[in-house]
CSV table of C-alpha atoms and ligand atoms in Angstrom, one decimal:
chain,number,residue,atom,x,y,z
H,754,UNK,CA,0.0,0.0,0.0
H,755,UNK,CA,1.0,3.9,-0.9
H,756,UNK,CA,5.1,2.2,-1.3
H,757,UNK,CA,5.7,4.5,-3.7
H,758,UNK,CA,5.0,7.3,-1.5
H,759,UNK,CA,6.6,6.0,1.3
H,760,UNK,CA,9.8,5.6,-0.5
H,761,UNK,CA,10.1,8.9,-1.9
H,762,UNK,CA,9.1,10.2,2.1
H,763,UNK,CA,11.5,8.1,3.1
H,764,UNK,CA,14.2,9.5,0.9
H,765,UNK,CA,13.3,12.8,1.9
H,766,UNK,CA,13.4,12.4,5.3
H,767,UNK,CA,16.7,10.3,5.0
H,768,UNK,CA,18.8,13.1,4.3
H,769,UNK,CA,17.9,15.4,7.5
H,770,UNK,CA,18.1,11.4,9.6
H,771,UNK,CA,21.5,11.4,8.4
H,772,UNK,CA,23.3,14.5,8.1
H,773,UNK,CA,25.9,15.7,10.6
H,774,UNK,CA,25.3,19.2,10.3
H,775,UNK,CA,21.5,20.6,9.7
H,776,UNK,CA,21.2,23.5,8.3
H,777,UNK,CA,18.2,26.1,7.4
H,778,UNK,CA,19.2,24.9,3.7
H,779,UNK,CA,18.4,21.2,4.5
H,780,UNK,CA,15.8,21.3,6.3
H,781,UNK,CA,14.5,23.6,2.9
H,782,UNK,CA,15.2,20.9,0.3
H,783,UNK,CA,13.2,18.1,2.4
H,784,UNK,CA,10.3,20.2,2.5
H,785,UNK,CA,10.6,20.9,-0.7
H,786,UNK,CA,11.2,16.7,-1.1
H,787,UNK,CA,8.1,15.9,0.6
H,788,UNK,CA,6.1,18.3,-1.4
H,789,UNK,CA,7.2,16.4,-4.6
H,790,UNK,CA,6.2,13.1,-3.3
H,791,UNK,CA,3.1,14.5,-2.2
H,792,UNK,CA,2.4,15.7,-5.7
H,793,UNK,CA,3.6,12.3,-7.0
H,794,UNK,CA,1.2,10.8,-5.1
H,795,UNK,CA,-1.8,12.8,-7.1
H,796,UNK,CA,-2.3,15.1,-4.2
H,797,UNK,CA,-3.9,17.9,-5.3
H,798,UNK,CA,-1.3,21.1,-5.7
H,799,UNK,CA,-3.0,23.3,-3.2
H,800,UNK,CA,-3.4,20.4,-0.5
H,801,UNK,CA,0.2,19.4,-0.5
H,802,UNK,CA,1.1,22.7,-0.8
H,803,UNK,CA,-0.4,23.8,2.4
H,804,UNK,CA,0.4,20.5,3.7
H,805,UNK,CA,4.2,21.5,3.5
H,806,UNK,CA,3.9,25.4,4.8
H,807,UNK,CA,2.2,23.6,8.0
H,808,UNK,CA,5.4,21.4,8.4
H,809,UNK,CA,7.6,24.3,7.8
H,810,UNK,CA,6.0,26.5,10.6
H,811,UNK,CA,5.4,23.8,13.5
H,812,UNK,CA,9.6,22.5,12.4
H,813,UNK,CA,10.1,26.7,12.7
H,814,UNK,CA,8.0,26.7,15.9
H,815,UNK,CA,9.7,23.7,17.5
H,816,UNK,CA,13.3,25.2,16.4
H,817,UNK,CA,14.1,21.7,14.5
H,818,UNK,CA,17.8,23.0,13.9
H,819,UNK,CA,18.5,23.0,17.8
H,820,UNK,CA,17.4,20.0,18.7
H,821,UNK,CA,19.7,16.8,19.1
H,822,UNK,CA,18.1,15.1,16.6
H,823,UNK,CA,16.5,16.9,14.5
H,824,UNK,CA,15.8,14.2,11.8
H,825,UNK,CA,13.1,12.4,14.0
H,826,UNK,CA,11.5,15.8,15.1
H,827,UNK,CA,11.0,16.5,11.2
H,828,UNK,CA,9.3,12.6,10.9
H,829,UNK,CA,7.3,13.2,13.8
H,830,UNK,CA,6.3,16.9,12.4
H,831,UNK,CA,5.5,15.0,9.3
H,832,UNK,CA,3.5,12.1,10.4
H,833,UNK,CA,1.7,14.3,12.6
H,834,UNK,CA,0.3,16.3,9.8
H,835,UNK,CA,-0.2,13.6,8.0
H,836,UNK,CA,-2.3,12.3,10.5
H,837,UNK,CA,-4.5,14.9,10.9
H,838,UNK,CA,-5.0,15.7,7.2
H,839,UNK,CA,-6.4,12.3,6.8
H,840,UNK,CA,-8.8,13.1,9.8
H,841,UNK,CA,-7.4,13.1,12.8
H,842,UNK,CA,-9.4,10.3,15.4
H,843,UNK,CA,-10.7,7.5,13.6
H,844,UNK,CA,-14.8,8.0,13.5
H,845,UNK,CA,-17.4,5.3,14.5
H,846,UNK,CA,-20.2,4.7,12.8
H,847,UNK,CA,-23.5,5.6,14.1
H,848,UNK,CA,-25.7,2.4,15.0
H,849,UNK,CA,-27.9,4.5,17.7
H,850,UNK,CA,-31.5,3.8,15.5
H,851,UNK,CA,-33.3,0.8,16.0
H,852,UNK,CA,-33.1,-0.7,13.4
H,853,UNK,CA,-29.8,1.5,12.2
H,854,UNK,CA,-30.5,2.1,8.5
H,855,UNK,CA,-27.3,2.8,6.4
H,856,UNK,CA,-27.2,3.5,3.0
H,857,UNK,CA,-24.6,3.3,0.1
H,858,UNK,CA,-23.8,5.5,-2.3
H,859,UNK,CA,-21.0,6.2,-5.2
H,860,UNK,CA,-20.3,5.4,-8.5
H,861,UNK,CA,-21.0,1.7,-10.2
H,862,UNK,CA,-18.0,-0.9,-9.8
H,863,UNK,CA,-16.5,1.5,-6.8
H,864,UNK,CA,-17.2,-1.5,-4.6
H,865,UNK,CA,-20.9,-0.8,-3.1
H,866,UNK,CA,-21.8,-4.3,-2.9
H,867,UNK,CA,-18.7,-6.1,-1.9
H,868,UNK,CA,-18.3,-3.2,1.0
H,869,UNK,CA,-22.0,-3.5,2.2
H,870,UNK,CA,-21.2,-7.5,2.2
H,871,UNK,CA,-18.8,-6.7,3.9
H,872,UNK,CA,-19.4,-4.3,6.6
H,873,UNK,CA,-22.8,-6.9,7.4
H,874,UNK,CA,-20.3,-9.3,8.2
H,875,UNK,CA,-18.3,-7.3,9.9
H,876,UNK,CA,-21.2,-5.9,12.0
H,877,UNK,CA,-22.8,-9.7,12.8
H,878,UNK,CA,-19.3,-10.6,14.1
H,879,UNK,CA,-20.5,-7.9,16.8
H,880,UNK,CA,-22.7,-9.9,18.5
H,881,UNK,CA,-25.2,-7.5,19.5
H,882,UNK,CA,-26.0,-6.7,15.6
H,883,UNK,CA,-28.1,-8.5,13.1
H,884,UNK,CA,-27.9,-7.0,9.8
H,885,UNK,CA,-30.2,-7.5,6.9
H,886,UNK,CA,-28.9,-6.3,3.5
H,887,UNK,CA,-31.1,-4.5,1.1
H,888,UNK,CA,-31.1,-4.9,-3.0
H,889,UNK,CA,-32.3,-1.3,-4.1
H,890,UNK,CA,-30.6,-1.4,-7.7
H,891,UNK,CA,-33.6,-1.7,-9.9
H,892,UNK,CA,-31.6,-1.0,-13.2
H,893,UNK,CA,-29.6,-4.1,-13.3
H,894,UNK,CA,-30.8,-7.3,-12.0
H,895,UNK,CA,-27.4,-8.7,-12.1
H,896,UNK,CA,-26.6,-6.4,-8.9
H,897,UNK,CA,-29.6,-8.0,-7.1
H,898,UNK,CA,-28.5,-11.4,-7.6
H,899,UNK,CA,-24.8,-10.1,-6.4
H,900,UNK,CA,-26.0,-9.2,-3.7
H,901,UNK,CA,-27.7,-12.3,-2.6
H,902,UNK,CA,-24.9,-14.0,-3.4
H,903,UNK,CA,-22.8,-11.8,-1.2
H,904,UNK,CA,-25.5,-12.1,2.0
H,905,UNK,CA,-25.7,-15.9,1.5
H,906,UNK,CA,-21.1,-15.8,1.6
H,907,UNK,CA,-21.7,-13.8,4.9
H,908,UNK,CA,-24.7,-15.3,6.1
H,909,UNK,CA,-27.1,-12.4,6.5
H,910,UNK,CA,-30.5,-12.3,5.0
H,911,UNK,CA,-31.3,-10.3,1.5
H,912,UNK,CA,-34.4,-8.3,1.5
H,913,UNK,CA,-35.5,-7.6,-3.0
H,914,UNK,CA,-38.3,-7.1,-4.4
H,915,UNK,CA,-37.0,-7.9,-8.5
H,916,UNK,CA,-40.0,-6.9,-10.0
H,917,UNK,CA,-40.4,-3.1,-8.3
H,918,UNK,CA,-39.2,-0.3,-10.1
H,919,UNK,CA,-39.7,2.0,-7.6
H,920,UNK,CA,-35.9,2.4,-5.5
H,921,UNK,CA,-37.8,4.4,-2.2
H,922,UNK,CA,-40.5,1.5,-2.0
H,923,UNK,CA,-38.2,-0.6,-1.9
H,924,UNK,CA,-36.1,0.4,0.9
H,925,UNK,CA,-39.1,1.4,2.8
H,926,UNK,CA,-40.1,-2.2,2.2
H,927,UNK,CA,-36.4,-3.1,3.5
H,928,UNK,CA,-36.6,-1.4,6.8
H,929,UNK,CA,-40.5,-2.9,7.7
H,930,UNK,CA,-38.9,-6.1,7.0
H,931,UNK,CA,-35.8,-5.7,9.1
H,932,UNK,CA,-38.9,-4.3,12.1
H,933,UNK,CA,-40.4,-7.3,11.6
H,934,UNK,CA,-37.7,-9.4,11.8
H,935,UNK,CA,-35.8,-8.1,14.7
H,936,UNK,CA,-32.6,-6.7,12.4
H,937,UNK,CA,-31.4,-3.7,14.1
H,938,UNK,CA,-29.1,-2.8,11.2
H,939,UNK,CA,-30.4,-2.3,7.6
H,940,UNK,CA,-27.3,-1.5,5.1
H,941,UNK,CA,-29.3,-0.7,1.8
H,942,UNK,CA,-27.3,-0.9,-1.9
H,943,UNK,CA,-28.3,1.5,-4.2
H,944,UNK,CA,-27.3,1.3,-8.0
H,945,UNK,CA,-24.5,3.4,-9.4
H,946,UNK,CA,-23.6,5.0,-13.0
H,947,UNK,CA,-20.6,5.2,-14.1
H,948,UNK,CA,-20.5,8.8,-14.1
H,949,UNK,CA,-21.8,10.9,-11.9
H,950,UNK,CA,-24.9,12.3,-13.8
H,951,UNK,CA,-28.2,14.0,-12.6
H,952,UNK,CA,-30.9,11.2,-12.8
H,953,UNK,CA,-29.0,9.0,-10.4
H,954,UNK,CA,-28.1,12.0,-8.2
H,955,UNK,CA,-32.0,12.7,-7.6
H,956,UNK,CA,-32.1,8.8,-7.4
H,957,UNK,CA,-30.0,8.5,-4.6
H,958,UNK,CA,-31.3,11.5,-3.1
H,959,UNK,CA,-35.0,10.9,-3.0
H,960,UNK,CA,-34.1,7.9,-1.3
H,961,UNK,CA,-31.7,9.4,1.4
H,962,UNK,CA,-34.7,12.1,2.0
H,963,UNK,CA,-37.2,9.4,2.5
H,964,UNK,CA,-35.4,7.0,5.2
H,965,UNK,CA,-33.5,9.5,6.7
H,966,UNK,CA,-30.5,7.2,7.0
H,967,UNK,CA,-28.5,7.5,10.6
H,968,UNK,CA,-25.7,6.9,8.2
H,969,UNK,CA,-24.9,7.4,4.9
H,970,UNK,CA,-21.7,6.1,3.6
H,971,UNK,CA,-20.0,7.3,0.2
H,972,UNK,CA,-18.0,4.3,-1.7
H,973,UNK,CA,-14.9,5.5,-3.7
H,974,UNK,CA,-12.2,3.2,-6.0
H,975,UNK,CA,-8.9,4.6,-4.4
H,976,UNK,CA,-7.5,3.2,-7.7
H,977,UNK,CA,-9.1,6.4,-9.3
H,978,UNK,CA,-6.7,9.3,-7.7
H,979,UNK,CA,-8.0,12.6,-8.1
H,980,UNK,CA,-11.5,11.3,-9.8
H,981,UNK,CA,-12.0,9.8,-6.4
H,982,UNK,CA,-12.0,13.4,-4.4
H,983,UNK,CA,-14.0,14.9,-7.4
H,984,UNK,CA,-16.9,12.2,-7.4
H,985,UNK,CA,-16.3,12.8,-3.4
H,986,UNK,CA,-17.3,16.2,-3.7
H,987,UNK,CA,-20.3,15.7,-6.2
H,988,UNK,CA,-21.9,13.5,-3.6
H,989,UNK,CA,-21.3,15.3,-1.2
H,990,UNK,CA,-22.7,18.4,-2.4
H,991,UNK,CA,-26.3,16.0,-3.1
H,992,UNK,CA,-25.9,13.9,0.2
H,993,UNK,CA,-24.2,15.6,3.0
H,994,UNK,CA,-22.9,11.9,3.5
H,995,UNK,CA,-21.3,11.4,7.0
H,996,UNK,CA,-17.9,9.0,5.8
H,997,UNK,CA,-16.1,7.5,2.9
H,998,UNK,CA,-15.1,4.2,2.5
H,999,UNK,CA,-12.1,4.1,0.3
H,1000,UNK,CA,-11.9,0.5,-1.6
H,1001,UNK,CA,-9.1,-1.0,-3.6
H,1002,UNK,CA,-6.4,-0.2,-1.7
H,1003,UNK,CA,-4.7,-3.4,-1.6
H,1004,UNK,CA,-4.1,-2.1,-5.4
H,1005,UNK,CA,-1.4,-0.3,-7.0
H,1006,UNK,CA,-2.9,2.6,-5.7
H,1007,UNK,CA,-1.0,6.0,-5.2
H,1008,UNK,CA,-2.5,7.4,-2.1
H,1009,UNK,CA,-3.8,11.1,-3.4
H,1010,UNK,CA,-7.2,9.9,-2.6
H,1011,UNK,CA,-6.6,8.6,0.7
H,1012,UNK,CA,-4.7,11.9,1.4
H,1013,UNK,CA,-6.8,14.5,0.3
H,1014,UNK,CA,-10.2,13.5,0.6
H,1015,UNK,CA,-10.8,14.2,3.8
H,1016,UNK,CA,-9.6,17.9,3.3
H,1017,UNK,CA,-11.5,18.1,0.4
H,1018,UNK,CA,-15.1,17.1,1.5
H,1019,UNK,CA,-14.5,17.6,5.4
H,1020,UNK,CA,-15.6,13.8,6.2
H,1021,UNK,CA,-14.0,10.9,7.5
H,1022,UNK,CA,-12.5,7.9,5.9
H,1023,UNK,CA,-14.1,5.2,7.8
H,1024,UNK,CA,-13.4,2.1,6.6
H,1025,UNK,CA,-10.8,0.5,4.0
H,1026,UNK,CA,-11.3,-2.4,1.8
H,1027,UNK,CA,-8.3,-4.3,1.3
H,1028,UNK,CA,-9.4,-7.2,-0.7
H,1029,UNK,CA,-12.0,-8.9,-3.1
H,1030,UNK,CA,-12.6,-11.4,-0.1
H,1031,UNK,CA,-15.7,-10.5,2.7
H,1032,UNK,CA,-13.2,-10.3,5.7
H,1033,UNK,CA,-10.6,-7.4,3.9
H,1034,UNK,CA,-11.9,-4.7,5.4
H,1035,UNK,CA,-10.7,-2.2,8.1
H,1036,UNK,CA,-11.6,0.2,10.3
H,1037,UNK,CA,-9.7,3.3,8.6
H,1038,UNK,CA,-7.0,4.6,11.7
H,1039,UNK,CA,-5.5,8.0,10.3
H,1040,UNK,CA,-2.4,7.5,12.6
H,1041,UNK,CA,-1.9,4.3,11.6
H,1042,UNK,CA,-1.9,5.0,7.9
H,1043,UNK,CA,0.5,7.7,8.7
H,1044,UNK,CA,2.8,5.2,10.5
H,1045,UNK,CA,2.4,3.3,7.4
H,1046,UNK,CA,3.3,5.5,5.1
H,1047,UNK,CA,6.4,6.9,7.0
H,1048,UNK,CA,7.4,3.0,7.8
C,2105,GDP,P1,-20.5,-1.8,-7.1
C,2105,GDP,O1,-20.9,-1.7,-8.6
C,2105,GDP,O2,-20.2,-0.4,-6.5
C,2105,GDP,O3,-21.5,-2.5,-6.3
C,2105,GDP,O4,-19.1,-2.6,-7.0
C,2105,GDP,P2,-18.8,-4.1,-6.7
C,2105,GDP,O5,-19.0,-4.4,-5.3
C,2105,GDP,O6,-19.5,-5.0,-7.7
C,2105,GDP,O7,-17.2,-4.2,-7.0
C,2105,GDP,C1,-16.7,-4.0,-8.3
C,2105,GDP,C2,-15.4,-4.9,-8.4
C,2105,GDP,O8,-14.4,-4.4,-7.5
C,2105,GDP,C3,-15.7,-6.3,-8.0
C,2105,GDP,O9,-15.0,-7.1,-8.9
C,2105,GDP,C4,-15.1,-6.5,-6.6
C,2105,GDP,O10,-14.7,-7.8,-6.3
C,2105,GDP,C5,-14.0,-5.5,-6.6
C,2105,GDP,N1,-13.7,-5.0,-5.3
C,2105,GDP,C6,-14.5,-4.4,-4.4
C,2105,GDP,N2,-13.8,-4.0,-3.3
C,2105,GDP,C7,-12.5,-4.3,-3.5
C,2105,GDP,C8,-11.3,-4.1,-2.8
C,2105,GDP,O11,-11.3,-3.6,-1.6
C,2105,GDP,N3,-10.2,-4.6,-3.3
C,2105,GDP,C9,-10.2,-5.2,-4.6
C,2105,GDP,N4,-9.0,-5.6,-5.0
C,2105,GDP,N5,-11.3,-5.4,-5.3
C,2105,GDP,C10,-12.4,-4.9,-4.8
């Protein structure tokens, strides 16, 4: 994950960790160093760029030239900022309804059904939670049946209704089955375009208005850099969603996403998925991914 960027961080880095003499010049050029890996990573110009003036004034503020070693203060500046640009603490998600209804959102082949497989497994491991998973893509039966096949991997029950045009019936459907049947969690799937346009924006949103969600989740391909925090934003601007999950990042992916989206839409990333496979997913820890990414 992100090696790329962590080497070139790394190299950056390396040369304050092991220089003698640290100078005002130095300590310049790996700024300068991490700003270039930042970019490299398809962070967006202005994000890194404000990224870098942060770490220049807290290494000013903490007079990194005085210190014994002031290699390790510059990593720990670093990681620290990295940290909080990816969101700080990592961010719950809320279960307080009864049943908790969830929905899905993003963009078709971002990873929507996988994630919601996913997360009901991840949820019935809990205990305390029984999920029920909700089919709501009326456009392509094929998503239906993907689902099923999905619930059935994980063992939670499919609510669909394949014959029902009508996306907000059938969610509403969803959650009076889930009453009825003692689930206190409903994750509902929606159906995605692949682009954002307005029919399924209205889609998505006359649902979302209609079940008043405790949580709505936005699904993103990390794979897809900068697209990622654009198609962030557009749903954001419809939804007022309250996290991202960022999938594919057991990819080749670069990291920009991961990096700037948070900054971008001013919501968490909650969870990761890591894998194909119903149990690669993870509870997103900004500290941890910037200990990741600085090795
Ligand atoms: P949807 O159209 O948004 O519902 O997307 P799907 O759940 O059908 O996922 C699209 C493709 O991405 C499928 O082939 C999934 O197996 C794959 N996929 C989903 N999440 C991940 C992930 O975290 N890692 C990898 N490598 N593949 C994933």
């Amino acid at each position: 994950m992100f090696d790329n960027l962590s080497e070139k961080l790394d190299k950056a880095l390396h040369v304050l960790k092991g220089h003698g003499q640290i100078t005002e010049i130095n300590v310049a050029e790996t700024i300068k160093e991490v700003r270039r890996a930042l970019l490299d990573a398809d962070v967006n110009f202005k994000i890194a760029k404000e990224f870098t003036n942060r770490v220049k004034e807290k290494a000013l503020g903490e007079n990194v030239l005085t210190t014994l070693q002031p290699g390790q203060l510059m990593v720990k500046i670093v990681k620290d900022q990295l940290t909080q640009l990816m969101g700080g603490d990592a961010e719950g998600i809320n279960l307080s309804g009864n049943p908790s209804v969830i929905l899905m959102s993003g963009l078709q082949g971002s990873g929507k059904t996988t994630f919601s497989g996913k997360l009901a497994s991840f949820l019935k491991n809990k205990k305390t939670k029984k999920p029920l998973l909700v089919a709501c893509d009326v456009y392509r039966p094929a998503a239906v049946d993907q689902l099923h096949v999905v619930g059935e991997q994980v063992g939670v029950e499919v609510y669909s209704d394949k014959g029902n045009t009508d996306p907000v019936a059938i969610a509403k459907a969803g959650i009076a089955h889930a009453k009825q049947n003692g689930n206190n969690v409903v994750i509902i799937d929606t159906a995605g375009r692949l682009a954002v346009d307005e029919q399924m924006m209205k889609e998505i949103a006359e649902i979302h208005k209609a079940i008043t969600p405790e949580e709505t989740l936005f699904v993103v391909d990390a794979m897809t850099g900068q697209d990622a925090v654009n198609t962030a934003k557009a749903f954001n601007d419809v939804l007022n969603f309250d996290g991202v999950i960022l999938t594919k990042l057991d990819g080749d992916t670069r990291g920009g996403a991961a990096i700037s989206i948070k900054s971008v839409v001013d919501k968490p990333i909650k969870f990761i998925g890591t894998g194909e496979k119903m149990d690669a997913i993870d509870v997103f820890y900004p500290a941890r991914m910037a200990d990741r990414i600085l090795g």
